[in-house]
PDB file of C-alpha atoms in Angstrom:
ATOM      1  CA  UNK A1461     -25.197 -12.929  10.294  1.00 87.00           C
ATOM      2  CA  UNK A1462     -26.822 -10.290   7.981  1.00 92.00           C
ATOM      3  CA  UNK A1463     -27.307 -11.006   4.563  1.00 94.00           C
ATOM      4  CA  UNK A1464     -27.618  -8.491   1.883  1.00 97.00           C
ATOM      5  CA  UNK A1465     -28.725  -9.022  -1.390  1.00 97.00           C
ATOM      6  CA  UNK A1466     -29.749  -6.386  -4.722  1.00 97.00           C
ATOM      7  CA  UNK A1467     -31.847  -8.006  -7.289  1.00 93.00           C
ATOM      8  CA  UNK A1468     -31.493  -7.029 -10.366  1.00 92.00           C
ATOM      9  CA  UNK A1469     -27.185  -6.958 -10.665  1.00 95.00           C
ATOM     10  CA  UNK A1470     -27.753  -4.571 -13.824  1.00 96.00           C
ATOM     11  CA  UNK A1471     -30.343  -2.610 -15.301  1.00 96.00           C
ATOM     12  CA  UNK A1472     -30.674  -0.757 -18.748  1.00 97.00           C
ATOM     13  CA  UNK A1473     -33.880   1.210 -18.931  1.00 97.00           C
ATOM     14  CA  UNK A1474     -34.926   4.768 -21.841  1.00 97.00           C
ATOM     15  CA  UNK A1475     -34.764   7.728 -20.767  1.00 98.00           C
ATOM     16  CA  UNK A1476     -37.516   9.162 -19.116  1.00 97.00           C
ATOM     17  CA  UNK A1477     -38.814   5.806 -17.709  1.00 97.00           C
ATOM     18  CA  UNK A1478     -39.480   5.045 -13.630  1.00 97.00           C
ATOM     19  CA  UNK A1479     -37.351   2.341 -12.266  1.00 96.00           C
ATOM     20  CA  UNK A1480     -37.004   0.489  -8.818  1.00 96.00           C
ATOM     21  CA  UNK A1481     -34.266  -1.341  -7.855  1.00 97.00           C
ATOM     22  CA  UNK A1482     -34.807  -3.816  -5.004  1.00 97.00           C
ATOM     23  CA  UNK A1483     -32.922  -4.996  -1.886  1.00 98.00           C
ATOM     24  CA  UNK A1484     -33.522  -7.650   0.989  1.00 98.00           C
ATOM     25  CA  UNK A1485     -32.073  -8.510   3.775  1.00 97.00           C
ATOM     26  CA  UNK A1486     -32.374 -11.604   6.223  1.00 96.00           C
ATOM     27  CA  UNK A1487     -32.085  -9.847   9.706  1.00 93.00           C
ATOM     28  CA  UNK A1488     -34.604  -7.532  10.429  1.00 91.00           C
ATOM     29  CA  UNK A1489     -33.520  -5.770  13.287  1.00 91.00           C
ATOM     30  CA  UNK A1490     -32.087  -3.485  11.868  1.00 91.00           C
ATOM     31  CA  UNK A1491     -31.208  -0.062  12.852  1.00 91.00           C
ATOM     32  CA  UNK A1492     -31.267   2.132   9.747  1.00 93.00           C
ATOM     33  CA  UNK A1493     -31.028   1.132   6.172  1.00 96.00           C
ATOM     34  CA  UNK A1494     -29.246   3.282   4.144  1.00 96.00           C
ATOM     35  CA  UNK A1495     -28.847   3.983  -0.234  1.00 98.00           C
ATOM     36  CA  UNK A1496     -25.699   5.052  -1.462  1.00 98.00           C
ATOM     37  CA  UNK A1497     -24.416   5.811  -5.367  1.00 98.00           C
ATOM     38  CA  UNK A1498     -21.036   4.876  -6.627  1.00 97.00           C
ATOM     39  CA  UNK A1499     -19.712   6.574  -9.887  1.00 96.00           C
ATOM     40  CA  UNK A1500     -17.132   4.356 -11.667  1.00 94.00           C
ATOM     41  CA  UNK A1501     -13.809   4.231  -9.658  1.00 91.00           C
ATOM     42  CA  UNK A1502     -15.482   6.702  -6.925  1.00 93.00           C
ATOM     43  CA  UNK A1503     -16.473   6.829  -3.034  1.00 94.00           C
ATOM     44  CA  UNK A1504     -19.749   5.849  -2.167  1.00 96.00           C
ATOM     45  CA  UNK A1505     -22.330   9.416  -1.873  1.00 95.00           C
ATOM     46  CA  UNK A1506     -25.013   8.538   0.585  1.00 95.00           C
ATOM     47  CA  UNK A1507     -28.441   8.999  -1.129  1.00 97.00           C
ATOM     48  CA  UNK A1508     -30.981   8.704   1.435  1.00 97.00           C
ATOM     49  CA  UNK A1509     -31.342   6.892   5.081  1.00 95.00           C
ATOM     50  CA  UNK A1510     -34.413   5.475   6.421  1.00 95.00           C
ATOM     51  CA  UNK A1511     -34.648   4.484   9.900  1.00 92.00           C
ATOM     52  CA  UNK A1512     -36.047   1.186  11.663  1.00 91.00           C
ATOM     53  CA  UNK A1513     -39.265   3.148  12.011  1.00 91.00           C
ATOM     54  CA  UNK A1514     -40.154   4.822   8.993  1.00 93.00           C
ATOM     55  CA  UNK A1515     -42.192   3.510   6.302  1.00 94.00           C
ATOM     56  CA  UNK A1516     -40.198   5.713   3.590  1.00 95.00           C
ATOM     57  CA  UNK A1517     -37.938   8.678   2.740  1.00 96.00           C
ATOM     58  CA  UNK A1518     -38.089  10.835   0.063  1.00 97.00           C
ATOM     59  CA  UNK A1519     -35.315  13.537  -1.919  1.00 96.00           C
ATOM     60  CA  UNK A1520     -36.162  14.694  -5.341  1.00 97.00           C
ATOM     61  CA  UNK A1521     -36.651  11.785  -7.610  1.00 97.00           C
ATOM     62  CA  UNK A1522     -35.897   9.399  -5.267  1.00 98.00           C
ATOM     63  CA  UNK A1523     -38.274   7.391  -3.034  1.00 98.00           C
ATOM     64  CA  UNK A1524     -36.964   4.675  -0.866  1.00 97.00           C
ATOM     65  CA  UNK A1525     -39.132   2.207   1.053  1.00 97.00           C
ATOM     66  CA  UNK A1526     -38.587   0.139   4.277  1.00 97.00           C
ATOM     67  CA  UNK A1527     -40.656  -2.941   4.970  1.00 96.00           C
ATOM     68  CA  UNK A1528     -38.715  -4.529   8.035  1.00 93.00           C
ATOM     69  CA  UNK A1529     -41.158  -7.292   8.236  1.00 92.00           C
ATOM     70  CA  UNK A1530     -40.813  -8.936   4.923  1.00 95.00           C
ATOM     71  CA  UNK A1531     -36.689  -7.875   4.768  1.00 96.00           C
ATOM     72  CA  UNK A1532     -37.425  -5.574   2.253  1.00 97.00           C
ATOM     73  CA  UNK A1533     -36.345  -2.011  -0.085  1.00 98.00           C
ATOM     74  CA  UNK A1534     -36.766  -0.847  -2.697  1.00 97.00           C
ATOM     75  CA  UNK A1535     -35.504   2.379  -4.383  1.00 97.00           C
ATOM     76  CA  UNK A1536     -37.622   4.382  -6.674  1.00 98.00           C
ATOM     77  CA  UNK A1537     -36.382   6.810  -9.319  1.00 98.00           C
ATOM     78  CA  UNK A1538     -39.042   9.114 -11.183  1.00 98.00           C
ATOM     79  CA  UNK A1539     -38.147   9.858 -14.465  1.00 98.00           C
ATOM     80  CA  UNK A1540     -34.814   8.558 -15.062  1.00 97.00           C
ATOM     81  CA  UNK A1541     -32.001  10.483 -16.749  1.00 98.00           C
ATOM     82  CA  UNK A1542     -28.554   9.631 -18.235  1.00 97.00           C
ATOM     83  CA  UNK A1543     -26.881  11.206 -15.213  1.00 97.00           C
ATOM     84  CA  UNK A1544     -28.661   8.316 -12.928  1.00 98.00           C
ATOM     85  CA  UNK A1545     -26.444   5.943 -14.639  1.00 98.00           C
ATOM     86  CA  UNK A1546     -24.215   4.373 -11.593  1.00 98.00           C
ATOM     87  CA  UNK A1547     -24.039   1.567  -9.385  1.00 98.00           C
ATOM     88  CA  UNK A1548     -26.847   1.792  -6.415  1.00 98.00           C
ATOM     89  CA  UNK A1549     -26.203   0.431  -2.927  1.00 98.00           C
ATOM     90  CA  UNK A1550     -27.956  -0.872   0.151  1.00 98.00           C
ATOM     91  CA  UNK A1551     -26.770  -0.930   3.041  1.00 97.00           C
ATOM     92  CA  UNK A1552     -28.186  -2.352   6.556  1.00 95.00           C
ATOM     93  CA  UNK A1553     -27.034  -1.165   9.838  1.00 93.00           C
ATOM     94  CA  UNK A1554     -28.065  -3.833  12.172  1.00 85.00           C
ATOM     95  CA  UNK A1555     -25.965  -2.840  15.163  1.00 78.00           C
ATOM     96  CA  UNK A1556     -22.649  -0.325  15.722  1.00 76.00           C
ATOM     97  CA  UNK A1557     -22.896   1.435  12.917  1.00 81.00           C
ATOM     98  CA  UNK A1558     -21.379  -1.009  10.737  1.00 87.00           C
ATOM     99  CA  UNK A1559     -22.964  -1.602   7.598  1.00 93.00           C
ATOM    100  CA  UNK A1560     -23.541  -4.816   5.688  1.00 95.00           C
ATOM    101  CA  UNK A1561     -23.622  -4.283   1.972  1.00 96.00           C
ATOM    102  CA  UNK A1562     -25.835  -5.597  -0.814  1.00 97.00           C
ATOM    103  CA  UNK A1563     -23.955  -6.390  -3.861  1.00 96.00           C
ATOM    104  CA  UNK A1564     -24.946  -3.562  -5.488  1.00 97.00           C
ATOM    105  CA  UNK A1565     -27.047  -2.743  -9.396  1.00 98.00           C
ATOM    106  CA  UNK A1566     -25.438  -1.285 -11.882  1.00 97.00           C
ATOM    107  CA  UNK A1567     -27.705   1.166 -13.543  1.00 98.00           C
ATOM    108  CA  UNK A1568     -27.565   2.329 -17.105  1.00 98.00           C
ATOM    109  CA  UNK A1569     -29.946   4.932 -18.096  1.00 98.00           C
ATOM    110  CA  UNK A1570     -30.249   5.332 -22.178  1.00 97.00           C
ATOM    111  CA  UNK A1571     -30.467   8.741 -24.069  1.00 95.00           C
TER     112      UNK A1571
ATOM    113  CA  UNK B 258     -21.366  18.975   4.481  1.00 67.00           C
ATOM    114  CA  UNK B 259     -19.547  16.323   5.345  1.00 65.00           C
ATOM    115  CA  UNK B 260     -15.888  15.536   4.203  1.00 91.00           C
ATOM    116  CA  UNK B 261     -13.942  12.147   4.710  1.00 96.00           C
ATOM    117  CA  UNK B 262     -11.068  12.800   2.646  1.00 96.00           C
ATOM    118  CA  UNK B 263      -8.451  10.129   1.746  1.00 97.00           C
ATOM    119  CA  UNK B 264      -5.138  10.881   1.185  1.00 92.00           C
ATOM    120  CA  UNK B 265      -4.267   9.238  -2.132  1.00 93.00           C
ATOM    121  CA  UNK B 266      -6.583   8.663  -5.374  1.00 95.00           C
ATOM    122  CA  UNK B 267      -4.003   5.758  -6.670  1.00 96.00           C
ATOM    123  CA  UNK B 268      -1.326   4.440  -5.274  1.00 97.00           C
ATOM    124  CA  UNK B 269       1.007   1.547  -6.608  1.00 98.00           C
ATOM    125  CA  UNK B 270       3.358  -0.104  -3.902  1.00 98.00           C
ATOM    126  CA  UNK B 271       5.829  -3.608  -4.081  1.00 98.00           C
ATOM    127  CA  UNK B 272       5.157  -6.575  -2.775  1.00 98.00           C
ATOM    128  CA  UNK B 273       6.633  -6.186   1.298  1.00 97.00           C
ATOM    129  CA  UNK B 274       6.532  -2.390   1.691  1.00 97.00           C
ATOM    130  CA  UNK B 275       4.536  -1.643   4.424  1.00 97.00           C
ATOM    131  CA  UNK B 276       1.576   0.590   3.288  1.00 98.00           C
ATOM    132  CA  UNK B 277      -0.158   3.802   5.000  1.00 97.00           C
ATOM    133  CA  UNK B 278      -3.530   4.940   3.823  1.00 98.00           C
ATOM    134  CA  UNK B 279      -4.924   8.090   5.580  1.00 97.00           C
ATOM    135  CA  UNK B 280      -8.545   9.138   6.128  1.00 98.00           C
ATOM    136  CA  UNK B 281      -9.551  12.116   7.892  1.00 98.00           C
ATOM    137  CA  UNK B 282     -12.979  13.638   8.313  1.00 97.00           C
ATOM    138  CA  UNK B 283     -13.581  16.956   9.177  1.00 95.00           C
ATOM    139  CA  UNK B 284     -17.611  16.948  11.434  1.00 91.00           C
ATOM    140  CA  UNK B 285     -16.133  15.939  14.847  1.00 93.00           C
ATOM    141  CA  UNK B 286     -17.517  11.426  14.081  1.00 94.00           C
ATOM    142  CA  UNK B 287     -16.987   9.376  17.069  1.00 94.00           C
ATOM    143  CA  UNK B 288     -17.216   6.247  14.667  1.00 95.00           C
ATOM    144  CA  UNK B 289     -14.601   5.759  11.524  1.00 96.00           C
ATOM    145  CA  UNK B 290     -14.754   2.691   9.391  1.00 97.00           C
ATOM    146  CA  UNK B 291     -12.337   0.783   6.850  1.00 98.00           C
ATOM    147  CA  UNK B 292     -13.579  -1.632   4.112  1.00 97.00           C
ATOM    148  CA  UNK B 293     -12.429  -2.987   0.969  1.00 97.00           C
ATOM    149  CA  UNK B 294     -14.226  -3.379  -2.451  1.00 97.00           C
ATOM    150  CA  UNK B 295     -13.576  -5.989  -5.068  1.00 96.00           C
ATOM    151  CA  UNK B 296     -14.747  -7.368  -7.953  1.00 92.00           C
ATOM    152  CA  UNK B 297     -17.654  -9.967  -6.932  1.00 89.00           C
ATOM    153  CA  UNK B 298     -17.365  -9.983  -2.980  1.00 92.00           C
ATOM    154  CA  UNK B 299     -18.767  -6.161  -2.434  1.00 92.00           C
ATOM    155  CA  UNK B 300     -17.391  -4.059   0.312  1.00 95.00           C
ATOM    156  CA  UNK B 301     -16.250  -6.010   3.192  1.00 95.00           C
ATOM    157  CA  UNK B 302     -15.135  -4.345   6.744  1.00 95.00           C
ATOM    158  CA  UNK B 303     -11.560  -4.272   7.526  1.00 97.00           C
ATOM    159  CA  UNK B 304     -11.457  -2.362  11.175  1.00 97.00           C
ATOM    160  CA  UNK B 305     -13.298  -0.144  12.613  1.00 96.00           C
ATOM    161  CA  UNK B 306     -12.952   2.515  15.837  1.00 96.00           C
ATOM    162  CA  UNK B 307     -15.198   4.105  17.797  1.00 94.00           C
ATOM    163  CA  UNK B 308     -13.056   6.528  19.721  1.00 92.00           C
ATOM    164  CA  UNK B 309      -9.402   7.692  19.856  1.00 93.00           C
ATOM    165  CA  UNK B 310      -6.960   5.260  20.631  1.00 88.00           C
ATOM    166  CA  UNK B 311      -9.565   2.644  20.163  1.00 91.00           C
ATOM    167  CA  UNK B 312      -9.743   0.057  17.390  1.00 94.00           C
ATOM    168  CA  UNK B 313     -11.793  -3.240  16.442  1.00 94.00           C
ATOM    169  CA  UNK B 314     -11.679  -6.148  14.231  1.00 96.00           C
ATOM    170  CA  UNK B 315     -14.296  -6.488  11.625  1.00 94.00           C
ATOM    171  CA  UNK B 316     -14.640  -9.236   8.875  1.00 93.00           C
ATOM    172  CA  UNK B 317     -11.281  -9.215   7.051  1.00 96.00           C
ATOM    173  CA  UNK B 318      -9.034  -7.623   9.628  1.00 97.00           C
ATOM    174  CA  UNK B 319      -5.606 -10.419   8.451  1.00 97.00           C
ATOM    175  CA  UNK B 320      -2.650  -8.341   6.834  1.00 96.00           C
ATOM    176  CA  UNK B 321      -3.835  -4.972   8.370  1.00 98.00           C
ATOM    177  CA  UNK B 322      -3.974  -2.795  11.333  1.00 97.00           C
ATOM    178  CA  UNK B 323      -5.180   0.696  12.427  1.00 97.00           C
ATOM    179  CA  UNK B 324      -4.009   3.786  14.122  1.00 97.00           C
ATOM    180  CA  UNK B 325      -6.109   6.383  15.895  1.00 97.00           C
ATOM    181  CA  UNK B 326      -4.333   8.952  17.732  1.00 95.00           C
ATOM    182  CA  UNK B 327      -6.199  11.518  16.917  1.00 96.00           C
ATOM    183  CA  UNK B 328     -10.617  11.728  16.632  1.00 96.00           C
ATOM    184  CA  UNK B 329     -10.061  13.119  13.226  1.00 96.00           C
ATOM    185  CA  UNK B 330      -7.759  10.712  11.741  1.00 97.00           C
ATOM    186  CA  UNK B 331      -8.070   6.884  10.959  1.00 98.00           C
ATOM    187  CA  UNK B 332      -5.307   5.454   9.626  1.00 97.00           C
ATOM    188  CA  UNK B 333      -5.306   1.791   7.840  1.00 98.00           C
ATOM    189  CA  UNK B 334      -1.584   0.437   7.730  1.00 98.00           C
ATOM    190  CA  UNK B 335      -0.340  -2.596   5.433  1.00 98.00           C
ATOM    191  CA  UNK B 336       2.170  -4.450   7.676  1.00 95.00           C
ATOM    192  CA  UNK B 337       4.001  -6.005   4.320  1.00 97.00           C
ATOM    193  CA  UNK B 338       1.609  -5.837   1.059  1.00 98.00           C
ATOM    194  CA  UNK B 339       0.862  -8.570  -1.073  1.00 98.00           C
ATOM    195  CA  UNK B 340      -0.856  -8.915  -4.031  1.00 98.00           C
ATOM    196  CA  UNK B 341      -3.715  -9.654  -3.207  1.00 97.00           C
ATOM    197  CA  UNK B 342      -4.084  -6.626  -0.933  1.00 98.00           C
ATOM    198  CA  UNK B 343      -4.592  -5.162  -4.707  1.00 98.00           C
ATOM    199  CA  UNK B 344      -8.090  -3.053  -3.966  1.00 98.00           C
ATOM    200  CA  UNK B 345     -10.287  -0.329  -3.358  1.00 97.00           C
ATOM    201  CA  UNK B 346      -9.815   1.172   0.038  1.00 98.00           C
ATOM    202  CA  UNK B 347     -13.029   2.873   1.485  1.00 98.00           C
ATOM    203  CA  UNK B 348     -12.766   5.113   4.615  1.00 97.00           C
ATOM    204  CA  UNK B 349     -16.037   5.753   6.220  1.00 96.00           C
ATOM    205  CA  UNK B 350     -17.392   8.286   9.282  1.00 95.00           C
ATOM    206  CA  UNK B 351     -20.325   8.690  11.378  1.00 93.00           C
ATOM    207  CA  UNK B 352     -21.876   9.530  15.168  1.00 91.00           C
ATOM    208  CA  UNK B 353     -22.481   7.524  17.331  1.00 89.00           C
ATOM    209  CA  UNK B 354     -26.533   6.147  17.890  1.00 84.00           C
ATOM    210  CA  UNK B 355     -28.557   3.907  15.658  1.00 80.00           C
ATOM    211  CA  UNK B 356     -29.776   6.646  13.134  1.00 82.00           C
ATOM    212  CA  UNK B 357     -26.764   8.304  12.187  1.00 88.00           C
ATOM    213  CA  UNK B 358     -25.695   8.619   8.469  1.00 91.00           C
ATOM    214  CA  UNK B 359     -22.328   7.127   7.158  1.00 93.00           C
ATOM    215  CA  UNK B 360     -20.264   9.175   5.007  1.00 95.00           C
ATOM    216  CA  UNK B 361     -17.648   7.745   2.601  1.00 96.00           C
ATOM    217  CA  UNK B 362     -14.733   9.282   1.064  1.00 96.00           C
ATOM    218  CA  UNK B 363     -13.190   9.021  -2.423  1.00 95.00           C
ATOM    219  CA  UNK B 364     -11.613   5.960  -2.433  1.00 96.00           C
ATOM    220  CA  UNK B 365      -8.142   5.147  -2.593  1.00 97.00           C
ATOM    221  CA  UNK B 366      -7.445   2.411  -5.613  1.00 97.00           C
ATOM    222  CA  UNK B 367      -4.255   0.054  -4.490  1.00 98.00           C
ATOM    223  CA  UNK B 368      -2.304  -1.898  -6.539  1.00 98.00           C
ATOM    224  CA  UNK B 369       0.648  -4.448  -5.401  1.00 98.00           C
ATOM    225  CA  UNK B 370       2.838  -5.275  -8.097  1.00 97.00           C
TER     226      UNK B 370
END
Protein backbone atom coordinates (compact mmCIF):
# COMPACT_ATOMS: atom_id res chain seq x y z
CA UNK A 1 0.00 0.00 0.00
CA UNK A 2 1.17 3.60 -0.79
CA UNK A 3 2.93 5.45 1.64
CA UNK A 4 3.11 9.13 1.80
CA UNK A 5 5.30 11.05 3.73
CA UNK A 6 6.26 15.31 3.91
CA UNK A 7 9.51 16.02 5.52
CA UNK A 8 9.80 18.82 7.15
CA UNK A 9 6.10 18.80 9.39
CA UNK A 10 6.71 22.73 9.81
CA UNK A 11 8.70 25.33 8.40
CA UNK A 12 9.39 29.06 9.44
CA UNK A 13 11.52 30.81 6.88
CA UNK A 14 12.02 35.46 6.23
CA UNK A 15 10.44 36.86 3.89
CA UNK A 16 11.80 36.95 0.65
CA UNK A 17 13.73 33.63 1.04
CA UNK A 18 13.32 30.33 -1.53
CA UNK A 19 12.03 27.29 0.16
CA UNK A 20 11.34 23.57 -0.87
CA UNK A 21 9.32 21.41 0.88
CA UNK A 22 9.82 17.69 0.17
CA UNK A 23 7.63 14.58 -0.29
CA UNK A 24 8.24 10.73 -0.94
CA UNK A 25 6.41 8.10 -1.58
CA UNK A 26 7.06 4.20 -1.55
CA UNK A 27 5.06 3.08 -4.72
CA UNK A 28 6.17 4.42 -7.75
CA UNK A 29 3.67 3.68 -10.12
CA UNK A 30 2.02 6.22 -9.82
CA UNK A 31 -0.33 7.98 -12.02
CA UNK A 32 -0.12 11.70 -11.27
CA UNK A 33 1.17 13.40 -8.23
CA UNK A 34 -0.55 16.24 -7.27
CA UNK A 35 0.21 19.72 -4.60
CA UNK A 36 -2.55 21.14 -2.89
CA UNK A 37 -2.72 24.28 -0.14
CA UNK A 38 -4.93 24.25 2.86
CA UNK A 39 -5.70 27.63 4.66
CA UNK A 40 -6.57 27.07 8.36
CA UNK A 41 -10.06 25.40 8.71
CA UNK A 42 -10.37 25.43 4.68
CA UNK A 43 -10.77 22.93 1.56
CA UNK A 44 -7.82 21.83 -0.02
CA UNK A 45 -6.98 24.38 -3.52
CA UNK A 46 -5.09 22.23 -5.93
CA UNK A 47 -1.72 23.95 -6.72
CA UNK A 48 -0.20 22.14 -9.46
CA UNK A 49 -0.36 18.36 -10.99
CA UNK A 50 2.43 16.60 -12.53
CA UNK A 51 1.91 13.52 -14.36
CA UNK A 52 3.81 10.00 -14.29
CA UNK A 53 5.78 11.39 -17.21
CA UNK A 54 6.88 14.73 -16.62
CA UNK A 55 10.00 15.75 -15.07
CA UNK A 56 8.29 19.08 -13.60
CA UNK A 57 5.48 21.67 -13.66
CA UNK A 58 5.65 25.08 -13.22
CA UNK A 59 2.84 28.22 -12.14
CA UNK A 60 4.23 31.46 -10.96
CA UNK A 61 6.45 30.93 -8.02
CA UNK A 62 5.94 27.54 -7.82
CA UNK A 63 8.06 24.71 -9.28
CA UNK A 64 7.25 21.17 -8.50
CA UNK A 65 9.46 18.20 -9.39
CA UNK A 66 8.73 14.45 -10.05
CA UNK A 67 11.47 11.87 -9.73
CA UNK A 68 9.40 8.50 -9.89
CA UNK A 69 12.50 6.51 -9.60
CA UNK A 70 13.85 7.56 -6.31
CA UNK A 71 9.90 8.18 -4.83
CA UNK A 72 10.48 11.61 -4.86
CA UNK A 73 8.94 15.74 -4.86
CA UNK A 74 9.70 18.39 -4.01
CA UNK A 75 7.93 21.81 -4.16
CA UNK A 76 9.76 24.97 -4.83
CA UNK A 77 8.60 28.46 -3.89
CA UNK A 78 10.65 31.58 -5.28
CA UNK A 79 10.63 34.31 -3.12
CA UNK A 80 8.39 33.57 -0.37
CA UNK A 81 5.74 35.94 0.99
CA UNK A 82 3.52 36.12 4.12
CA UNK A 83 0.52 35.09 2.03
CA UNK A 84 2.43 31.54 1.34
CA UNK A 85 1.91 30.85 4.91
CA UNK A 86 -0.41 27.48 4.88
CA UNK A 87 -0.21 23.92 5.14
CA UNK A 88 1.22 22.23 1.70
CA UNK A 89 0.07 18.82 0.50
CA UNK A 90 1.12 15.87 -1.62
CA UNK A 91 -0.80 13.78 -2.92
CA UNK A 92 -0.14 10.43 -5.09
CA UNK A 93 -2.62 8.98 -7.38
CA UNK A 94 -1.46 5.51 -7.88
CA UNK A 95 -4.61 4.05 -9.41
CA UNK A 96 -8.61 5.28 -9.63
CA UNK A 97 -8.17 8.50 -8.92
CA UNK A 98 -7.90 8.12 -5.34
CA UNK A 99 -5.31 9.93 -3.69
CA UNK A 100 -3.01 8.94 -0.86
CA UNK A 101 -1.97 11.88 1.24
CA UNK A 102 1.32 12.97 2.77
CA UNK A 103 0.93 14.36 6.14
CA UNK A 104 1.26 17.59 5.10
CA UNK A 105 4.02 20.99 6.18
CA UNK A 106 2.85 23.65 7.75
CA UNK A 107 4.44 26.71 6.34
CA UNK A 108 5.01 29.98 8.08
CA UNK A 109 6.43 32.70 6.07
CA UNK A 110 7.83 35.80 8.39
CA UNK A 111 7.35 39.59 7.55
CA UNK B 1 -13.37 26.92 -12.76
CA UNK B 2 -14.25 24.29 -10.92
CA UNK B 3 -16.79 24.27 -7.95
CA UNK B 4 -17.39 21.33 -5.38
CA UNK B 5 -19.50 23.04 -3.02
CA UNK B 6 -20.51 21.55 0.38
CA UNK B 7 -23.51 22.27 1.91
CA UNK B 8 -22.62 23.29 5.47
CA UNK B 9 -19.36 25.24 6.82
CA UNK B 10 -20.13 23.85 10.59
CA UNK B 11 -22.42 21.77 11.73
CA UNK B 12 -22.96 20.43 15.40
CA UNK B 13 -25.25 17.23 15.71
CA UNK B 14 -26.05 14.65 19.04
CA UNK B 15 -24.77 11.65 19.58
CA UNK B 16 -27.49 9.05 17.38
CA UNK B 17 -28.93 11.54 14.88
CA UNK B 18 -28.32 10.34 11.69
CA UNK B 19 -26.21 12.93 9.72
CA UNK B 20 -26.43 14.20 5.90
CA UNK B 21 -23.53 16.05 4.39
CA UNK B 22 -24.04 17.22 0.74
CA UNK B 23 -21.44 17.84 -1.98
CA UNK B 24 -22.22 18.86 -5.34
CA UNK B 25 -19.92 19.89 -8.15
CA UNK B 26 -20.90 21.75 -10.93
CA UNK B 27 -18.09 20.45 -14.36
CA UNK B 28 -20.07 17.29 -15.31
CA UNK B 29 -16.95 14.62 -12.86
CA UNK B 30 -17.59 11.06 -13.39
CA UNK B 31 -15.47 10.44 -10.11
CA UNK B 32 -16.59 12.07 -6.50
CA UNK B 33 -14.64 11.31 -3.39
CA UNK B 34 -15.25 11.51 0.55
CA UNK B 35 -12.40 11.71 3.15
CA UNK B 36 -11.92 12.80 6.55
CA UNK B 37 -9.13 14.97 8.16
CA UNK B 38 -7.90 14.82 11.71
CA UNK B 39 -5.46 15.87 13.84
CA UNK B 40 -2.28 13.46 13.27
CA UNK B 41 -3.77 10.73 10.81
CA UNK B 42 -4.13 13.22 7.57
CA UNK B 43 -6.98 12.78 5.21
CA UNK B 44 -8.16 9.32 4.99
CA UNK B 45 -10.86 8.03 2.23
CA UNK B 46 -14.26 7.33 3.40
CA UNK B 47 -16.21 6.21 -0.06
CA UNK B 48 -15.87 6.95 -3.17
CA UNK B 49 -18.18 6.66 -6.67
CA UNK B 50 -17.42 6.61 -9.96
CA UNK B 51 -20.80 6.92 -11.59
CA UNK B 52 -24.46 7.45 -10.59
CA UNK B 53 -25.94 5.00 -8.52
CA UNK B 54 -22.54 3.58 -7.95
CA UNK B 55 -20.56 3.61 -4.72
CA UNK B 56 -17.24 1.99 -3.18
CA UNK B 57 -15.57 1.38 0.01
CA UNK B 58 -12.33 3.08 0.66
CA UNK B 59 -10.15 2.99 3.89
CA UNK B 60 -12.52 4.04 6.70
CA UNK B 61 -15.88 3.29 5.17
CA UNK B 62 -17.47 1.85 9.21
CA UNK B 63 -20.32 4.28 10.50
CA UNK B 64 -21.01 5.75 6.97
CA UNK B 65 -22.63 5.32 3.70
CA UNK B 66 -23.22 7.18 0.38
CA UNK B 67 -25.92 8.19 -1.96
CA UNK B 68 -25.61 9.00 -5.64
CA UNK B 69 -28.69 9.50 -7.48
CA UNK B 70 -27.76 12.04 -9.32
CA UNK B 71 -23.89 12.66 -11.39
CA UNK B 72 -23.82 15.97 -9.68
CA UNK B 73 -24.47 15.09 -6.20
CA UNK B 74 -22.53 12.86 -3.62
CA UNK B 75 -24.00 12.56 -0.59
CA UNK B 76 -22.08 11.12 2.71
CA UNK B 77 -24.79 9.98 5.36
CA UNK B 78 -24.03 9.27 9.22
CA UNK B 79 -26.24 6.23 10.03
CA UNK B 80 -26.20 7.28 14.02
CA UNK B 81 -23.15 9.78 14.91
CA UNK B 82 -20.81 9.30 17.54
CA UNK B 83 -18.26 11.18 18.85
CA UNK B 84 -15.74 10.26 17.36
CA UNK B 85 -17.26 10.93 13.93
CA UNK B 86 -16.17 14.61 15.33
CA UNK B 87 -14.13 15.85 11.93
CA UNK B 88 -13.42 17.56 8.90
CA UNK B 89 -15.45 16.29 6.02
CA UNK B 90 -13.73 16.74 2.54
CA UNK B 91 -15.78 16.21 -0.69
CA UNK B 92 -13.66 15.79 -3.70
CA UNK B 93 -14.38 15.62 -7.83
CA UNK B 94 -12.63 14.66 -10.86
CA UNK B 95 -12.78 12.78 -14.58
CA UNK B 96 -12.18 9.88 -15.14
CA UNK B 97 -8.31 8.75 -16.67
CA UNK B 98 -5.00 8.78 -14.88
CA UNK B 99 -4.16 12.57 -15.39
CA UNK B 100 -7.11 14.23 -14.27
CA UNK B 101 -7.00 16.94 -11.49
CA UNK B 102 -8.97 16.54 -8.14
CA UNK B 103 -10.86 19.37 -6.91
CA UNK B 104 -11.86 19.81 -3.24
CA UNK B 105 -14.49 21.80 -1.71
CA UNK B 106 -14.65 23.89 1.48
CA UNK B 107 -14.89 21.58 4.02
CA UNK B 108 -17.57 20.88 6.27
CA UNK B 109 -16.21 20.91 10.17
CA UNK B 110 -18.47 18.23 12.33
CA UNK B 111 -18.81 18.09 15.75
CA UNK B 112 -20.80 15.27 17.90
CA UNK B 113 -21.56 16.38 21.21
Amino acid sequence: KQEVTQIPAALSVPEGENLVLNCSFTDSAIYNLQWFRQDPGKGLTSLLLIQSSQREQTSGRLNASLDKSSGRSTLYIAASQPGDSATYLCASNNAGNMLTFGGGTRLMVKP
Amino acid sequence: DVKVTQSSRYLVKRTGEKVFLECVQDMDHENMFWYRQDPGLGLRLIYFSYDVKMKEKGDIPEGYSVSREKKERFSLILESASTNQTSMYLCASSLPGRDTEAFFGQGTRLTVV
